[in-house]
Coordinates of C-alpha atoms in Angstrom, one line a residue:
X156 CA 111.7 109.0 79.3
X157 CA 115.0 107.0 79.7
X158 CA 114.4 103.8 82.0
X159 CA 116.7 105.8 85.2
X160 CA 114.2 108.7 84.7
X161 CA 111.0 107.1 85.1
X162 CA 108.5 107.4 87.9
X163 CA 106.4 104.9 87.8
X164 CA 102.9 104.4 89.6
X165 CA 101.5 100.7 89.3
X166 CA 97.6 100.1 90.5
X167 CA 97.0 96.5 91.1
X168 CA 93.3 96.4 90.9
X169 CA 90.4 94.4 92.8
X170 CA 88.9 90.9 91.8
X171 CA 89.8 88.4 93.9
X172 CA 92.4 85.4 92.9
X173 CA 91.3 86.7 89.3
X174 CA 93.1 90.1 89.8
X175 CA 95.6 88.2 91.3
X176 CA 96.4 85.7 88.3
X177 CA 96.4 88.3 86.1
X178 CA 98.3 91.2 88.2
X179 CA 101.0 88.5 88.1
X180 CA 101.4 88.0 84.2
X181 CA 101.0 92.3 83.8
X182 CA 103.7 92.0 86.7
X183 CA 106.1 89.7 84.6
X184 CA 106.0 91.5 81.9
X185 CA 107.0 94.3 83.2
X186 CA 109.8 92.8 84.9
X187 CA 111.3 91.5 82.0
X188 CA 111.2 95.0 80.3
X189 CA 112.7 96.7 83.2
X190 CA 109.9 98.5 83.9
X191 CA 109.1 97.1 87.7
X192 CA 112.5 98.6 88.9
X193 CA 111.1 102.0 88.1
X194 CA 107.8 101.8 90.1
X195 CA 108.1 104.0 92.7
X196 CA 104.4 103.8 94.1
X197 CA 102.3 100.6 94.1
X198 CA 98.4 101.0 95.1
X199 CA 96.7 97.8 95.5
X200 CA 92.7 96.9 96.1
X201 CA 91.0 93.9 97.1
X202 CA 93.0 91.2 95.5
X203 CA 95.6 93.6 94.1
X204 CA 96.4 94.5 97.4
X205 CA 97.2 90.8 98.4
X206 CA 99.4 90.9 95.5
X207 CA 100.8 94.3 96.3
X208 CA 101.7 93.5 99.5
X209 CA 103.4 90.2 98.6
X210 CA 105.8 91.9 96.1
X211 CA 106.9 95.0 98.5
X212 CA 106.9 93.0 101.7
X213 CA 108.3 89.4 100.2
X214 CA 111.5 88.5 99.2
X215 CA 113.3 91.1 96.5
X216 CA 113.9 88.7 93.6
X217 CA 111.3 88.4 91.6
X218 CA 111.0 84.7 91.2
X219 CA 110.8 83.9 94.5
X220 CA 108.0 86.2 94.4
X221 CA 106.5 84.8 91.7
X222 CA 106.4 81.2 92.9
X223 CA 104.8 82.7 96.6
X224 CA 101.9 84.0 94.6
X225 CA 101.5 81.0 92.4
X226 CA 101.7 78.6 95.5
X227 CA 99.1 81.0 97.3
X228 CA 97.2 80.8 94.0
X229 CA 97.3 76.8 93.8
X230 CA 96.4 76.1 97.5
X231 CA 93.8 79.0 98.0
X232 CA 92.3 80.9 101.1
X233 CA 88.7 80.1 101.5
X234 CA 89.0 76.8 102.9
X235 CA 91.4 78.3 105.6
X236 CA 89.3 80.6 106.2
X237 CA 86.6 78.5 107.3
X238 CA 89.2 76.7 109.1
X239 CA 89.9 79.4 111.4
X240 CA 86.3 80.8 111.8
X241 CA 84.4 78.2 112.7
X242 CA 86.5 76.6 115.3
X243 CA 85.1 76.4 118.5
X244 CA 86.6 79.4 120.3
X245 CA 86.2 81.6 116.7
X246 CA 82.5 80.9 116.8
X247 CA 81.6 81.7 120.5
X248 CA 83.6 84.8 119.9
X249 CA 82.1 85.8 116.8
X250 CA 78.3 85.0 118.4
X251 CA 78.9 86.9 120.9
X252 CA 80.5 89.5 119.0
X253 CA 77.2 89.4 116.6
X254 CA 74.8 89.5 119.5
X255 CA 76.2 92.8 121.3
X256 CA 76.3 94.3 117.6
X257 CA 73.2 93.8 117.1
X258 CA 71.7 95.0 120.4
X259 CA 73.6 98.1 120.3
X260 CA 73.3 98.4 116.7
X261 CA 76.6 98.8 115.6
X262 CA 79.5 96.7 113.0
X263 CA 80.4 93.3 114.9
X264 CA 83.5 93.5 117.2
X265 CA 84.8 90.0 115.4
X266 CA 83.8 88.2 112.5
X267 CA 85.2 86.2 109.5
X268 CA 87.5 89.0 108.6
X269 CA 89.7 88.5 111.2
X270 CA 90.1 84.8 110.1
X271 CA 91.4 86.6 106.8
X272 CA 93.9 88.9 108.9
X273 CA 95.3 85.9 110.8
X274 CA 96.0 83.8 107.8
X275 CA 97.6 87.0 106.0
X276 CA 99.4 87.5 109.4
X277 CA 100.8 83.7 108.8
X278 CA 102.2 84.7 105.7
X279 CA 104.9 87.0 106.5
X280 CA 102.4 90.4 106.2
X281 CA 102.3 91.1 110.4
X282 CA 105.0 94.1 109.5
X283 CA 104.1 97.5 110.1
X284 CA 103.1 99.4 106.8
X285 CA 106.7 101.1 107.0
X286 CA 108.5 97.9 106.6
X287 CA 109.2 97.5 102.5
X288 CA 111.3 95.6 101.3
X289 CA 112.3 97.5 98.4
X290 CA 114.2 100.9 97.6
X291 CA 112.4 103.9 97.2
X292 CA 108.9 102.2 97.0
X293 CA 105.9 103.4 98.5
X294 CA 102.7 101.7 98.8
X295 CA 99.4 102.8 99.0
X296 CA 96.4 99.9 100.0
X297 CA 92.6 101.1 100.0
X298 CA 89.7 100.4 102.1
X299 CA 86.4 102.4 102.6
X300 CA 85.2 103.1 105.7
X301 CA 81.2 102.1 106.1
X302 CA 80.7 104.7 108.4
X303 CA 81.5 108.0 106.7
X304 CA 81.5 106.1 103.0
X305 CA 84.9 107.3 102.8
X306 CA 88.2 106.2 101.7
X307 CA 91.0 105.0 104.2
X308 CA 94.4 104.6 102.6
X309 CA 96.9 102.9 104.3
X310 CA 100.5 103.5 102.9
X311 CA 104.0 103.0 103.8
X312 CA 104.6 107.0 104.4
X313 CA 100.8 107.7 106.0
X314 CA 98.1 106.1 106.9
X315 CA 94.5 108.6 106.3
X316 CA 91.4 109.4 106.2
X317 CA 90.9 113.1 104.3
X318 CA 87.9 114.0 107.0
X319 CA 89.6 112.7 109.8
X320 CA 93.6 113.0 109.2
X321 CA 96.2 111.0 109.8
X322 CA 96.5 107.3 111.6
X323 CA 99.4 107.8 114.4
X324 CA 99.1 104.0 115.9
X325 CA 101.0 101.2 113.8
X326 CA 99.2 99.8 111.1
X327 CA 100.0 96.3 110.0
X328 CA 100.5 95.2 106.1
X329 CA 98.0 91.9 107.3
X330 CA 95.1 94.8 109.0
X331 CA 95.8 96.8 105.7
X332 CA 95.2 94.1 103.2
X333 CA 92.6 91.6 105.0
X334 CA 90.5 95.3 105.5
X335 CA 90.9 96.0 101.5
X336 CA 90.3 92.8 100.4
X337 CA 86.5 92.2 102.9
X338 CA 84.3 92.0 100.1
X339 CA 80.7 93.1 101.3
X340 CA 79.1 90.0 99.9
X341 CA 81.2 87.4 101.6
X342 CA 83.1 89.0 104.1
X343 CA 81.9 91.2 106.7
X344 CA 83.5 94.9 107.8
X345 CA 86.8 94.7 109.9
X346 CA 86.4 96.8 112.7
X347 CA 89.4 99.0 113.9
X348 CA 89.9 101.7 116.4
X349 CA 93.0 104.4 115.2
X350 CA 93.9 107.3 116.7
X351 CA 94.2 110.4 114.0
X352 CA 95.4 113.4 114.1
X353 CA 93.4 116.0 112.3
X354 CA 95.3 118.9 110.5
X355 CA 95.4 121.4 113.4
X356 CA 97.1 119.0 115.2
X357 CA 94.0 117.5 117.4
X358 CA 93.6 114.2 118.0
X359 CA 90.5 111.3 118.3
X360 CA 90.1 107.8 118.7
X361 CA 88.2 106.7 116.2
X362 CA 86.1 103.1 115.3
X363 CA 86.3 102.6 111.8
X364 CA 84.3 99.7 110.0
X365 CA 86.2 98.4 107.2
X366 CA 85.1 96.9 103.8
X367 CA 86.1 96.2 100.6
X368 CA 88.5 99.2 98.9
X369 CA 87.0 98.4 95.5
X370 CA 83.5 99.9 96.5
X371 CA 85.3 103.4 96.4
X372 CA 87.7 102.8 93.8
X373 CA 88.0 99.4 92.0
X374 CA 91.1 100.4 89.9
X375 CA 93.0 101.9 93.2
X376 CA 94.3 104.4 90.3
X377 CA 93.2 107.8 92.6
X378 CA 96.0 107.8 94.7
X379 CA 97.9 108.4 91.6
X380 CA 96.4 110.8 89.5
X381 CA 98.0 114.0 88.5
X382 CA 96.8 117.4 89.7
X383 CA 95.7 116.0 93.4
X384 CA 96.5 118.5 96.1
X385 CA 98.0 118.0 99.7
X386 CA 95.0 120.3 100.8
X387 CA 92.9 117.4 100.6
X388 CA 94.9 114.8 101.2
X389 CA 98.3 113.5 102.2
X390 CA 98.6 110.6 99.2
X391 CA 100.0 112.8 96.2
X392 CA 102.6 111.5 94.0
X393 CA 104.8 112.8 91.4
X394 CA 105.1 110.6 88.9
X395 CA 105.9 110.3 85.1
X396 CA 103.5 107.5 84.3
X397 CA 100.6 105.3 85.5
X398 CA 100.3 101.4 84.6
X399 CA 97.0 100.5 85.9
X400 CA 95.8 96.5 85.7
X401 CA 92.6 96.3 85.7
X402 CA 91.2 92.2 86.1
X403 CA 87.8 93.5 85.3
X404 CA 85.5 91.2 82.9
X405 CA 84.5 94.0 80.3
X406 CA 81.4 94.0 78.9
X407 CA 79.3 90.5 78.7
X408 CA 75.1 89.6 78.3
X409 CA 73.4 87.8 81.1
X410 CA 70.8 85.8 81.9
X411 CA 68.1 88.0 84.2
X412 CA 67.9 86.8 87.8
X413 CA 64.7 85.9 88.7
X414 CA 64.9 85.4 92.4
X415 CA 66.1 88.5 95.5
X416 CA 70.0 86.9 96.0
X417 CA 70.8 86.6 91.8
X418 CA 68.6 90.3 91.4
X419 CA 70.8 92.0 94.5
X420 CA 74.1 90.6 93.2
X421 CA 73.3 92.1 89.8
X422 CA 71.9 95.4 90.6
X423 CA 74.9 95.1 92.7
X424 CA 77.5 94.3 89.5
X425 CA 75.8 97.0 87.7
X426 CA 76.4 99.6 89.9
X427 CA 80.2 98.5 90.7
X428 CA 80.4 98.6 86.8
X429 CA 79.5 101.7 86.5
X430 CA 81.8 103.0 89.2
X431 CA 84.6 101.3 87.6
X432 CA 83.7 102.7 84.4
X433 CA 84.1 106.6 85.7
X434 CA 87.4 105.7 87.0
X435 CA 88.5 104.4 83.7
X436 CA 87.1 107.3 82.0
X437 CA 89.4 109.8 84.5
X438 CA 92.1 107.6 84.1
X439 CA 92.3 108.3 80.3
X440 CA 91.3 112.0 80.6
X441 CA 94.4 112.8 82.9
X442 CA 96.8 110.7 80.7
X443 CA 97.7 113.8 78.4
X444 CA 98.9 114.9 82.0
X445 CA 101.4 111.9 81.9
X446 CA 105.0 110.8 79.8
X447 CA 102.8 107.4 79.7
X448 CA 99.5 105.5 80.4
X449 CA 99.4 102.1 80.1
X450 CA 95.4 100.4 80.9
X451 CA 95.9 96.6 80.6
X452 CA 92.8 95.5 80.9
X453 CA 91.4 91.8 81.1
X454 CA 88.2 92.9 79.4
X455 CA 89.5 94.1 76.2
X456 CA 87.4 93.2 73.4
X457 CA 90.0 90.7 71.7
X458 CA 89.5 92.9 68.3
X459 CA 90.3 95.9 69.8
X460 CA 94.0 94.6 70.7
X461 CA 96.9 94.8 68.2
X462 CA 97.4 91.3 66.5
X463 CA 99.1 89.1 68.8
X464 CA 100.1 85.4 68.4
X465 CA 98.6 82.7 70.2
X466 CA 96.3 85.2 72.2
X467 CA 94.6 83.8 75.3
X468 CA 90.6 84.6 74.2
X469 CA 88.7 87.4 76.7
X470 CA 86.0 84.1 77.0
X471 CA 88.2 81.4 78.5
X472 CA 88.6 83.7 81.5
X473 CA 86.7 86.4 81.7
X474 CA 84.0 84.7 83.7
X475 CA 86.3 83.5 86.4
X476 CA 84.6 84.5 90.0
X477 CA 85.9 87.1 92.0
X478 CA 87.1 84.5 95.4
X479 CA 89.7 83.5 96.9
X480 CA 89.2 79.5 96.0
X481 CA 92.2 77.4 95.0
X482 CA 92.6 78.2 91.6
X483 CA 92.7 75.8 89.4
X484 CA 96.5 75.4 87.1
X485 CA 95.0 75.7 83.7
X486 CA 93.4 79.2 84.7
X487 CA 95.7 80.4 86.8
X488 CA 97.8 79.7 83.2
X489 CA 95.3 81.6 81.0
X490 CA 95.1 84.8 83.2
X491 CA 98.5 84.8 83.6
X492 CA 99.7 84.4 80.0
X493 CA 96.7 87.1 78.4
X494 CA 98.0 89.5 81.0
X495 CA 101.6 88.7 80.1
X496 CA 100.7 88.9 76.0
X497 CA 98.5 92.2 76.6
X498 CA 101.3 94.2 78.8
X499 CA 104.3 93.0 76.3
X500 CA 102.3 94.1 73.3
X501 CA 101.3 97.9 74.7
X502 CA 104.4 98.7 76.4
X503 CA 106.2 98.3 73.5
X504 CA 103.4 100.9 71.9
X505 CA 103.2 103.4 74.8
X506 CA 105.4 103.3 77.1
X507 CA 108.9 103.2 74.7

C-alpha cells in the first residue's frame, strides 16, 4: 500500500479517561507517520467515542486537538457531572422520572446520563452526526440497546439498528457519545425515542434504552471487519487495513472479593473479559483478509513487545480505573507515551 492508497479503519476502544489517554498517544503516533490522514472510518466506544468525536467534530489541526483532549483529560467530568445532576431542578426531575419508571416498570425518562449529554453538548458536540469536520471521514459510535440487547450504531452516513432499520430523526454527536459512553455501573441507560424505517420502507417510533457500547463490543472493531454484508446491516466498509486501540489491562491476579458489590463487579470484569477476548480473537482471524492489522494494545505483556527504549512498564498503568475523574499529569503522561512507543514500534513492523 502506498500512503494515497490506503483505507484506513481506526477503532478507538472503551475504558474511560484510560482509553482516552492512551487513544491519544496511538493517535500521535499515527499522525506523525501520516497514517491519520488515511483513516477513512473512525468507530469509537465508551471513552473512545469521546475521543472519536473530539477529533472528527474539533478543530482540523491536530494540535489543537490534542491540547482539547489533554485539557478535558486534566479537568475531568465527574465532578461536573454531579454538578449538573444534583441541582435542585435535576433532582426533582430525575425523582420523579425514577418514580413513574418504577411504577410502570420501564427505563427512567431522566437520569444522570443526561447530565453527561449536556456537558458533552457544552463542548462543541450538539452537531448532527453528519456534521464532520474532516474529508472523506466517516464515523461510526456504538451503543447497545437494553431492550432488544442489540447494537445501535450511530454514524455520520446512518444511524441503525439491524432489527429495526434506519434512524430518520437527527441524531446529535453529544446523544451519540453520552449514550456510548453510560457505563451500566455508574451511569444509568439514556433513554431515546427515534423514528426508523425498516427495510420495506415502513416506519415506527421507537423507545430505545441506551447503555454502554462496550457491553456489545468493547473494541468497536465490528463495524469494520471484512466480509460483512449490507443484508444485515447498513455499516460495511471497504477498507485496506484496521488499527484497532485497545486500553484494555491484559491479563493481571486479584485478590477475591469477599462481599456482593466487589463479587458482582468481578463476575462482571470476567465476563466483559471474555467478550473482549472473542473480539480480539476475530480481529486477528480476519486480518489475512486485510493489506494491514495493527492491535496496539495497552495490555501487552512487556516481553512480548519488540525492544524498545525507555518503555513505559504494563504495571505503572495498567490498573488505572475505567472513570471519567480528572486525570492526574503523570498518568495521563504514562498512557500517553506507552501508547505512543507501542504504535511507533509496530507500524513500522506492519503497516510499512
Amino acid at each position: 500500500m502506498t500512503a494515497t492508497s490506503r483505507r484506513i479503519g481506526l477503532a478507538l476502544s472503551g475504558g474511560g479517561f484510560r482509553a482516552m489517554a492512551f487513544g491519544l498517544g496511538a493517535m500521535r503516533a499515527l499522525h506523525d507517520q501520516d497514517l491519520l490522514s488515511s483513516v477513512r472510518v473512525v468507530s469509537g466506544i465508551s471513552g473512545g467515542s469521546v475521543l472519536a468525536a473530539m477529533w472528527a467534530y474539533g478543530p482540523r489541526d491536530f494540535d489543537a486537538f490534542d491540547l482539547n483532549v489533554r485539557q478535558l483529560l486534566r479537568k475531568g467530568l465527574q465532578a461536573e457531572l454531579v454538578r449538573r445532576a444534583f441541582n435542585p431542578a435535576a433532582i426533582a426531575r430525575s425523582t420523579a422520572a425514577s418514580v413513574e419508571g418504577a411504577w410502570l416498570g420501564r427505563p427512567r425518562g431522566f437520569s444522570r446520563t443526561e447530565a453527561l449529554a449536556r456537558a458533552l453538548r457544552g463542548r462543541g458536540l450538539d452537531v448532527p452526526m453528519n456534521a464532520v469536520n474532516r474529508t472523506d471521514l466517516d464515523t461510526v459510535i456504538t451503543a447497545t440497546d437494553l431492550s432488544r440487547g442489540q447494537a445501535v450504531r450511530f454514524g455520520s452516513k446512518v444511524s441503525s439498528s439491524w432489527s429495526l432499520g434506519r434512524i430518520t430523526d437527527k441524531v446529535t454527536v453529544a446523544d451519540a457519545v453520552a449514550a456510548s459512553a453510560a457505563f451500566p455501573l455508574l451511569l444509568p441507560a439514556l433513554v431515546r425515542h427515534y423514528e426508523f424505517e425498516y427495510r420495506d420502507g415502513t416506519k415506527t417510533r421507537t423507545k430505545l434504552a441506551l447503555t454502554d457500547g462496550g457491553v456489545y463490543d468493547n473494541l468497536g472493531v465490528t463495524p469494520l471487519l471484512p466480509g460483512r454484508s449490507t443484508d444485515h446491516t447498513a455499516h460495511v466498509y471497504d477498507l485496506d487495513a484496521i488499527i484497532v486501540v485497545d486500553s484494555g489491562r491484559g491479563q493481571y491476579r486479584r485478590n477475591p472479593a469477599s462481599y456482593l458489590p466487589g463479587r458482582a463487579a468481578q463476575t462482571f470484569g470476567i465476563a466483559h473479559g471474555r467478550a473482549q477476548d472473542g473480539t480480539r480473537s476475530r480481529l486477528h482471524h480476519h486480518a489475512a483478509e486485510l493489506n494491514g492489522m495493527l492491535h496496539i494494545y495497552l495490555g501487552t505483556n512487556d516481553r512480548k513487545l519488540p525492544p524498545i527504549a525507555d518503555l513505559v512498564p504494563r504495571e505503572t498503568i495498567a490498573h488505572y480505573p475505567t472513570n471519567f475523574a480528572k486525570m492526574p499529569a503523570d498518568k495521563l503522561e504514562a498512557l500517553s507515551v506507552r501508547a505512543e512507543q507501542i504504535t511507533r514500534t509496530l507500524a513500522a513492523e506492519y503497516l510499512r
